[in-house]
Amino acid sequence: MKKILLPLASVALLALAGCSSSMDKKDAMGSDPMMMPFSGPDSVNYSQQLWASLGAAKLVGDAGSNPPAYKGVHPHGAVLTTKTSIVNVDGHSGKAIVKKNFGGEGISVDAVNADPAKYLKAVTVMFKRETGYDAENQDWFWAKYKANGELHTNDKGMQLAGRVAKGKPKGCIACHTAAPGGDYIYTN
Ligand code: HEC
């Protein structure tokens, strides 16, 4: 791999004469709507398939079982649960990390353990997709769902599913890049 990539990279660098290769990638993505890093139709469709698989694995939805809750940290929620499992989406098996974010009046760890559905605000998911989906960011698919499986949106109305928000200074990828161990996972 490296043997082939390295000469290519130096040719690209020479051709760009000083332009950074990451700038080049951003331009390429911006000019092609099919390559929208997140919130496009492909990402939204995939998030629905993922939600169905998570439901079948009882990680979300009414039949979903809840691990013990714990006190959360910003930005996810006052109280959280985290559960990891392998699920299959469209023929691809990958690791899914499901974090439920709880909040609201009267919130406490005990209250959530007693009645999780009452306080569930969001279900944030990382799913390890096929190699090459997002090679620079370890091929994670990111999604933020409401309790009913609809997607949350950002302040520009973009649906939070896909490579969220690749190339932006804030968002899932930007913040999780800082997780220790270099695997984008905080709760190791
Ligand atoms: C400002 C920083 C920040 C942003 C933005 C953020 N997260 Fe996180 N995320 C964290 C932290 C910190 C944890 C560990 C929380 C805990 O103690 O359980 C975490 C945990 C998670 C986990 C459990 C796996 C892990 O890394 O421990 C998932 C899944 C997750 N986040 C998904 C998302 C998604 C999806 C988004 C975007 C919609 C997002 N996060 C945005 C900081 C962030």
PDB file of C-alpha atoms and ligand atoms in Angstrom:
ATOM      1  CA  MET A   1       0.000   0.000   0.000  1.00  0.00           C
ATOM      2  CA  LYS A   2       2.538   2.540   1.196  1.00  0.00           C
ATOM      3  CA  LYS A   3       4.886   1.805  -1.684  1.00  0.00           C
ATOM      4  CA  ILE A   4       2.238   2.815  -4.203  1.00  0.00           C
ATOM      5  CA  LEU A   5       0.770   5.712  -2.259  1.00  0.00           C
ATOM      6  CA  LEU A   6       3.972   7.513  -1.458  1.00  0.00           C
ATOM      7  CA  PRO A   7       5.114   8.244  -5.044  1.00  0.00           C
ATOM      8  CA  LEU A   8       1.550   9.251  -5.920  1.00  0.00           C
ATOM      9  CA  ALA A   9       1.423  11.630  -2.981  1.00  0.00           C
ATOM     10  CA  SER A  10       4.672  13.312  -3.962  1.00  0.00           C
ATOM     11  CA  VAL A  11       3.445  13.765  -7.535  1.00  0.00           C
ATOM     12  CA  ALA A  12       0.243  15.305  -6.197  1.00  0.00           C
ATOM     13  CA  LEU A  13       2.203  17.622  -3.919  1.00  0.00           C
ATOM     14  CA  LEU A  14       4.422  18.757  -6.796  1.00  0.00           C
ATOM     15  CA  ALA A  15       1.386  19.362  -9.005  1.00  0.00           C
ATOM     16  CA  LEU A  16      -0.310  21.409  -6.328  1.00  0.00           C
ATOM     17  CA  ALA A  17       2.883  23.381  -5.745  1.00  0.00           C
ATOM     18  CA  GLY A  18       2.249  24.051  -2.101  1.00  0.00           C
ATOM     19  CA  CYS A  19      -1.524  23.662  -1.858  1.00  0.00           C
ATOM     20  CA  SER A  20      -2.423  21.304   0.968  1.00  0.00           C
ATOM     21  CA  SER A  21      -3.911  17.998  -0.087  1.00  0.00           C
ATOM     22  CA  SER A  22      -6.762  18.330   2.412  1.00  0.00           C
ATOM     23  CA  MET A  23      -7.915  21.540   0.683  1.00  0.00           C
ATOM     24  CA  ASP A  24      -7.943  19.628  -2.542  1.00  0.00           C
ATOM     25  CA  LYS A  25     -10.226  16.967  -1.084  1.00  0.00           C
ATOM     26  CA  LYS A  26     -12.697  19.498   0.278  1.00  0.00           C
ATOM     27  CA  ASP A  27     -13.031  21.130  -3.115  1.00  0.00           C
ATOM     28  CA  ALA A  28     -13.636  17.786  -4.746  1.00  0.00           C
ATOM     29  CA  MET A  29     -16.427  17.006  -2.291  1.00  0.00           C
ATOM     30  CA  GLY A  30     -18.089  20.391  -2.526  1.00  0.00           C
ATOM     31  CA  SER A  31     -18.433  20.202  -6.291  1.00  0.00           C
ATOM     32  CA  ASP A  32     -20.220  16.849  -6.337  1.00  0.00           C
ATOM     33  CA  PRO A  33     -23.576  16.564  -4.557  1.00  0.00           C
ATOM     34  CA  MET A  34     -23.325  12.746  -4.586  1.00  0.00           C
ATOM     35  CA  MET A  35     -20.262  13.143  -2.405  1.00  0.00           C
ATOM     36  CA  MET A  36     -22.003  15.258   0.267  1.00  0.00           C
ATOM     37  CA  PRO A  37     -20.199  14.205   3.434  1.00  0.00           C
ATOM     38  CA  PHE A  38     -23.446  14.079   5.417  1.00  0.00           C
ATOM     39  CA  SER A  39     -27.203  14.801   5.323  1.00  0.00           C
ATOM     40  CA  GLY A  40     -27.578  13.819   1.641  1.00  0.00           C
ATOM     41  CA  PRO A  41     -30.154  11.244   0.457  1.00  0.00           C
ATOM     42  CA  ASP A  42     -27.631   8.378   0.577  1.00  0.00           C
ATOM     43  CA  SER A  43     -26.714   9.160   4.186  1.00  0.00           C
ATOM     44  CA  VAL A  44     -30.349   9.556   5.259  1.00  0.00           C
ATOM     45  CA  ASN A  45     -31.337   6.304   3.568  1.00  0.00           C
ATOM     46  CA  TYR A  46     -28.424   4.485   5.168  1.00  0.00           C
ATOM     47  CA  SER A  47     -29.340   5.885   8.595  1.00  0.00           C
ATOM     48  CA  GLN A  48     -32.822   4.383   8.238  1.00  0.00           C
ATOM     49  CA  GLN A  49     -31.391   0.972   7.407  1.00  0.00           C
ATOM     50  CA  LEU A  50     -29.037   1.289  10.360  1.00  0.00           C
ATOM     51  CA  TRP A  51     -31.932   2.208  12.682  1.00  0.00           C
ATOM     52  CA  ALA A  52     -33.843  -0.882  11.537  1.00  0.00           C
ATOM     53  CA  SER A  53     -30.803  -3.086  12.226  1.00  0.00           C
ATOM     54  CA  LEU A  54     -30.324  -1.515  15.660  1.00  0.00           C
ATOM     55  CA  GLY A  55     -34.005  -2.172  16.400  1.00  0.00           C
ATOM     56  CA  ALA A  56     -33.706  -5.815  15.323  1.00  0.00           C
ATOM     57  CA  ALA A  57     -30.689  -6.146  17.631  1.00  0.00           C
ATOM     58  CA  LYS A  58     -32.806  -4.609  20.452  1.00  0.00           C
ATOM     59  CA  LEU A  59     -30.396  -1.708  20.861  1.00  0.00           C
ATOM     60  CA  VAL A  60     -33.091   0.916  20.173  1.00  0.00           C
ATOM     61  CA  GLY A  61     -36.863   1.123  20.037  1.00  0.00           C
ATOM     62  CA  ASP A  62     -39.561  -0.112  22.384  1.00  0.00           C
ATOM     63  CA  ALA A  63     -38.051  -3.588  22.720  1.00  0.00           C
ATOM     64  CA  GLY A  64     -34.603  -2.114  23.310  1.00  0.00           C
ATOM     65  CA  SER A  65     -32.950  -3.098  26.560  1.00  0.00           C
ATOM     66  CA  ASN A  66     -31.103  -0.446  28.524  1.00  0.00           C
ATOM     67  CA  PRO A  67     -27.769  -0.904  30.281  1.00  0.00           C
ATOM     68  CA  PRO A  68     -27.335   0.951  33.602  1.00  0.00           C
ATOM     69  CA  ALA A  69     -27.291   4.731  33.160  1.00  0.00           C
ATOM     70  CA  TYR A  70     -24.456   6.974  34.333  1.00  0.00           C
ATOM     71  CA  LYS A  71     -23.870  10.693  34.780  1.00  0.00           C
ATOM     72  CA  GLY A  72     -23.004  12.221  31.420  1.00  0.00           C
ATOM     73  CA  VAL A  73     -20.678  14.883  30.098  1.00  0.00           C
ATOM     74  CA  HIS A  74     -21.220  17.724  27.635  1.00  0.00           C
ATOM     75  CA  PRO A  75     -22.417  17.664  24.867  1.00  0.00           C
ATOM     76  CA  HIS A  76     -24.200  14.352  25.031  1.00  0.00           C
ATOM     77  CA  GLY A  77     -26.553  14.727  27.952  1.00  0.00           C
ATOM     78  CA  ALA A  78     -27.027  14.850  31.718  1.00  0.00           C
ATOM     79  CA  VAL A  79     -27.378  11.082  31.891  1.00  0.00           C
ATOM     80  CA  LEU A  80     -26.155   8.500  29.371  1.00  0.00           C
ATOM     81  CA  THR A  81     -26.103   4.838  28.508  1.00  0.00           C
ATOM     82  CA  THR A  82     -23.659   3.227  26.081  1.00  0.00           C
ATOM     83  CA  LYS A  83     -23.936  -0.152  24.416  1.00  0.00           C
ATOM     84  CA  THR A  84     -21.785  -1.746  21.725  1.00  0.00           C
ATOM     85  CA  SER A  85     -22.723  -4.575  19.417  1.00  0.00           C
ATOM     86  CA  ILE A  86     -22.048  -5.952  15.941  1.00  0.00           C
ATOM     87  CA  VAL A  87     -24.914  -5.333  13.538  1.00  0.00           C
ATOM     88  CA  ASN A  88     -25.447  -5.968   9.841  1.00  0.00           C
ATOM     89  CA  VAL A  89     -26.534  -3.201   7.471  1.00  0.00           C
ATOM     90  CA  ASP A  90     -27.067  -3.943   3.801  1.00  0.00           C
ATOM     91  CA  GLY A  91     -24.782  -6.985   3.893  1.00  0.00           C
ATOM     92  CA  HIS A  92     -22.000  -5.305   5.876  1.00  0.00           C
ATOM     93  CA  SER A  93     -21.265  -6.315   9.484  1.00  0.00           C
ATOM     94  CA  GLY A  94     -19.712  -3.670  11.668  1.00  0.00           C
ATOM     95  CA  LYS A  95     -19.369  -2.404  15.207  1.00  0.00           C
ATOM     96  CA  ALA A  96     -22.217  -0.161  16.351  1.00  0.00           C
ATOM     97  CA  ILE A  97     -21.833   2.025  19.417  1.00  0.00           C
ATOM     98  CA  VAL A  98     -25.177   3.315  20.630  1.00  0.00           C
ATOM     99  CA  LYS A  99     -25.200   6.160  23.101  1.00  0.00           C
ATOM    100  CA  LYS A 100     -28.550   7.203  24.525  1.00  0.00           C
ATOM    101  CA  ASN A 101     -28.712  10.796  25.732  1.00  0.00           C
ATOM    102  CA  PHE A 102     -31.184  11.530  28.534  1.00  0.00           C
ATOM    103  CA  GLY A 103     -32.380  14.859  29.883  1.00  0.00           C
ATOM    104  CA  GLY A 104     -35.373  16.870  31.060  1.00  0.00           C
ATOM    105  CA  GLU A 105     -36.912  18.007  34.304  1.00  0.00           C
ATOM    106  CA  GLY A 106     -36.199  15.813  37.314  1.00  0.00           C
ATOM    107  CA  ILE A 107     -33.351  14.050  35.528  1.00  0.00           C
ATOM    108  CA  SER A 108     -31.135  11.759  37.587  1.00  0.00           C
ATOM    109  CA  VAL A 109     -29.449   8.412  37.074  1.00  0.00           C
ATOM    110  CA  ASP A 110     -32.102   6.710  39.233  1.00  0.00           C
ATOM    111  CA  ALA A 111     -34.960   8.383  37.369  1.00  0.00           C
ATOM    112  CA  VAL A 112     -33.565   7.209  34.018  1.00  0.00           C
ATOM    113  CA  ASN A 113     -33.016   3.647  35.229  1.00  0.00           C
ATOM    114  CA  ALA A 114     -36.629   3.587  36.462  1.00  0.00           C
ATOM    115  CA  ASP A 115     -38.197   4.995  33.270  1.00  0.00           C
ATOM    116  CA  PRO A 116     -35.699   5.433  30.400  1.00  0.00           C
ATOM    117  CA  ALA A 117     -38.288   6.261  27.731  1.00  0.00           C
ATOM    118  CA  LYS A 118     -39.537   9.285  29.686  1.00  0.00           C
ATOM    119  CA  TYR A 119     -36.168  11.048  29.529  1.00  0.00           C
ATOM    120  CA  LEU A 120     -34.727   9.865  26.203  1.00  0.00           C
ATOM    121  CA  LYS A 121     -33.707  12.920  24.144  1.00  0.00           C
ATOM    122  CA  ALA A 122     -31.405  11.539  21.486  1.00  0.00           C
ATOM    123  CA  VAL A 123     -29.715   8.365  20.323  1.00  0.00           C
ATOM    124  CA  THR A 124     -26.232   9.045  18.956  1.00  0.00           C
ATOM    125  CA  VAL A 125     -24.645   6.237  16.992  1.00  0.00           C
ATOM    126  CA  MET A 126     -21.247   5.426  15.520  1.00  0.00           C
ATOM    127  CA  PHE A 127     -21.240   2.571  13.024  1.00  0.00           C
ATOM    128  CA  LYS A 128     -18.063   1.156  11.476  1.00  0.00           C
ATOM    129  CA  ARG A 129     -18.772   1.033   7.745  1.00  0.00           C
ATOM    130  CA  GLU A 130     -16.946  -0.746   4.939  1.00  0.00           C
ATOM    131  CA  THR A 131     -13.291   0.099   4.324  1.00  0.00           C
ATOM    132  CA  GLY A 132     -12.931   3.264   2.258  1.00  0.00           C
ATOM    133  CA  TYR A 133     -16.231   4.864   3.327  1.00  0.00           C
ATOM    134  CA  ASP A 134     -14.279   7.570   5.144  1.00  0.00           C
ATOM    135  CA  ALA A 135     -10.667   6.425   5.120  1.00  0.00           C
ATOM    136  CA  GLU A 136      -9.371   9.592   6.799  1.00  0.00           C
ATOM    137  CA  ASN A 137     -11.722   9.183   9.764  1.00  0.00           C
ATOM    138  CA  GLN A 138     -11.610   5.407  10.257  1.00  0.00           C
ATOM    139  CA  ASP A 139     -14.779   4.724   8.260  1.00  0.00           C
ATOM    140  CA  TRP A 140     -17.236   5.730  10.967  1.00  0.00           C
ATOM    141  CA  PHE A 141     -20.819   6.561  10.025  1.00  0.00           C
ATOM    142  CA  TRP A 142     -22.320   9.064  12.487  1.00  0.00           C
ATOM    143  CA  ALA A 143     -25.983   9.621  13.256  1.00  0.00           C
ATOM    144  CA  LYS A 144     -28.095  11.470  15.773  1.00  0.00           C
ATOM    145  CA  TYR A 145     -31.637  10.160  16.053  1.00  0.00           C
ATOM    146  CA  LYS A 146     -34.708  11.183  18.029  1.00  0.00           C
ATOM    147  CA  ALA A 147     -36.360   8.538  20.213  1.00  0.00           C
ATOM    148  CA  ASN A 148     -38.638   7.557  17.305  1.00  0.00           C
ATOM    149  CA  GLY A 149     -35.762   7.071  14.855  1.00  0.00           C
ATOM    150  CA  GLU A 150     -36.158  10.361  12.954  1.00  0.00           C
ATOM    151  CA  LEU A 151     -32.926  12.287  12.507  1.00  0.00           C
ATOM    152  CA  HIS A 152     -31.983  15.372  14.470  1.00  0.00           C
ATOM    153  CA  THR A 153     -30.912  18.374  12.375  1.00  0.00           C
ATOM    154  CA  ASN A 154     -28.230  20.998  12.918  1.00  0.00           C
ATOM    155  CA  ASP A 155     -28.967  24.744  13.045  1.00  0.00           C
ATOM    156  CA  LYS A 156     -28.868  24.880   9.227  1.00  0.00           C
ATOM    157  CA  GLY A 157     -31.556  22.199   9.010  1.00  0.00           C
ATOM    158  CA  MET A 158     -29.131  19.538   7.760  1.00  0.00           C
ATOM    159  CA  GLN A 159     -29.920  16.012   8.872  1.00  0.00           C
ATOM    160  CA  LEU A 160     -27.292  14.530  11.140  1.00  0.00           C
ATOM    161  CA  ALA A 161     -26.304  11.320   9.379  1.00  0.00           C
ATOM    162  CA  GLY A 162     -23.175  10.354   7.470  1.00  0.00           C
ATOM    163  CA  ARG A 163     -19.696  11.840   7.827  1.00  0.00           C
ATOM    164  CA  VAL A 164     -20.879  14.473  10.361  1.00  0.00           C
ATOM    165  CA  ALA A 165     -19.543  17.181   9.957  1.00  0.00           C
ATOM    166  CA  LYS A 166     -16.486  16.364   7.907  1.00  0.00           C
ATOM    167  CA  GLY A 167     -14.090  19.236   7.382  1.00  0.00           C
ATOM    168  CA  LYS A 168     -15.909  21.475   9.902  1.00  0.00           C
ATOM    169  CA  PRO A 169     -14.295  22.720  13.115  1.00  0.00           C
ATOM    170  CA  LYS A 170     -17.265  21.520  15.189  1.00  0.00           C
ATOM    171  CA  GLY A 171     -19.390  18.387  15.182  1.00  0.00           C
ATOM    172  CA  CYS A 172     -19.122  14.650  15.743  1.00  0.00           C
ATOM    173  CA  ILE A 173     -15.878  14.026  13.821  1.00  0.00           C
ATOM    174  CA  ALA A 174     -14.074  17.165  14.993  1.00  0.00           C
ATOM    175  CA  CYS A 175     -14.755  16.498  18.653  1.00  0.00           C
ATOM    176  CA  HIS A 176     -14.222  12.743  18.574  1.00  0.00           C
ATOM    177  CA  THR A 177     -10.825  13.260  16.879  1.00  0.00           C
ATOM    178  CA  ALA A 178      -9.657  14.356  20.323  1.00  0.00           C
ATOM    179  CA  ALA A 179     -10.602  11.039  21.957  1.00  0.00           C
ATOM    180  CA  PRO A 180      -7.557   9.310  23.459  1.00  0.00           C
ATOM    181  CA  GLY A 181      -6.191   6.280  21.582  1.00  0.00           C
ATOM    182  CA  GLY A 182      -6.815   7.727  18.126  1.00  0.00           C
ATOM    183  CA  ASP A 183      -9.876   5.542  17.467  1.00  0.00           C
ATOM    184  CA  TYR A 184     -12.509   8.298  17.888  1.00  0.00           C
ATOM    185  CA  ILE A 185     -13.949   6.433  20.892  1.00  0.00           C
ATOM    186  CA  TYR A 186     -14.092   8.157  24.292  1.00  0.00           C
ATOM    187  CA  THR A 187     -15.527   5.362  26.416  1.00  0.00           C
ATOM    188  CA  ASN A 188     -12.758   2.792  26.015  1.00  0.00           C
TER     189      ASN A 188
HETATM  190  C1  HEC B   1     -17.927  18.520  21.832  1.00  0.00           C
HETATM  191  C2  HEC B   1     -17.530  17.125  21.763  1.00  0.00           C
HETATM  192  C3  HEC B   1     -18.458  16.069  21.151  1.00  0.00           C
HETATM  193  C4  HEC B   1     -19.276  16.180  20.059  1.00  0.00           C
HETATM  194  C5  HEC B   1     -19.554  17.384  19.184  1.00  0.00           C
HETATM  195  C6  HEC B   1     -19.880  14.872  19.875  1.00  0.00           C
HETATM  196  N1  HEC B   1     -19.426  14.000  20.839  1.00  0.00           N
HETATM  197 FE1  HEC B   1     -19.912  12.014  20.981  1.00  0.00          FE
HETATM  198  N2  HEC B   1     -18.841  11.885  22.728  1.00  0.00           N
HETATM  199  C7  HEC B   1     -18.146  12.925  23.320  1.00  0.00           C
HETATM  200  C8  HEC B   1     -17.676  12.479  24.630  1.00  0.00           C
HETATM  201  C9  HEC B   1     -16.871  13.323  25.612  1.00  0.00           C
HETATM  202  C10 HEC B   1     -18.115  11.145  24.783  1.00  0.00           C
HETATM  203  C11 HEC B   1     -17.956  10.236  26.012  1.00  0.00           C
HETATM  204  C12 HEC B   1     -19.194  10.422  26.832  1.00  0.00           C
HETATM  205  C13 HEC B   1     -19.322   9.440  27.962  1.00  0.00           C
HETATM  206  O1  HEC B   1     -18.771   9.666  29.035  1.00  0.00           O
HETATM  207  O2  HEC B   1     -20.014   8.453  27.796  1.00  0.00           O
HETATM  208  C14 HEC B   1     -18.807  10.801  23.559  1.00  0.00           C
HETATM  209  C15 HEC B   1     -19.339   9.555  23.297  1.00  0.00           C
HETATM  210  C16 HEC B   1     -20.002   9.196  22.112  1.00  0.00           C
HETATM  211  C17 HEC B   1     -20.390   7.841  21.750  1.00  0.00           C
HETATM  212  C18 HEC B   1     -20.038   6.574  22.504  1.00  0.00           C
HETATM  213  C19 HEC B   1     -18.675   6.102  22.009  1.00  0.00           C
HETATM  214  C20 HEC B   1     -17.560   6.937  22.594  1.00  0.00           C
HETATM  215  O3  HEC B   1     -16.869   7.660  21.848  1.00  0.00           O
HETATM  216  O4  HEC B   1     -17.372   6.864  23.803  1.00  0.00           O
HETATM  217  C21 HEC B   1     -21.058   7.929  20.568  1.00  0.00           C
HETATM  218  C22 HEC B   1     -21.675   6.793  19.782  1.00  0.00           C
HETATM  219  C23 HEC B   1     -21.072   9.331  20.185  1.00  0.00           C
HETATM  220  N3  HEC B   1     -20.405  10.068  21.137  1.00  0.00           N
HETATM  221  C24 HEC B   1     -21.664   9.800  19.026  1.00  0.00           C
HETATM  222  C25 HEC B   1     -21.632  11.139  18.638  1.00  0.00           C
HETATM  223  C26 HEC B   1     -22.304  11.641  17.454  1.00  0.00           C
HETATM  224  C27 HEC B   1     -23.116  10.812  16.477  1.00  0.00           C
HETATM  225  C28 HEC B   1     -22.071  12.986  17.420  1.00  0.00           C
HETATM  226  C29 HEC B   1     -22.569  14.024  16.425  1.00  0.00           C
HETATM  227  C30 HEC B   1     -24.004  14.058  16.196  1.00  0.00           C
HETATM  228  C31 HEC B   1     -21.241  13.312  18.574  1.00  0.00           C
HETATM  229  N4  HEC B   1     -20.988  12.166  19.291  1.00  0.00           N
HETATM  230  C32 HEC B   1     -20.765  14.576  18.859  1.00  0.00           C
HETATM  231  C33 HEC B   1     -17.926  14.164  22.775  1.00  0.00           C
HETATM  232  C34 HEC B   1     -18.568  14.691  21.645  1.00  0.00           C
END
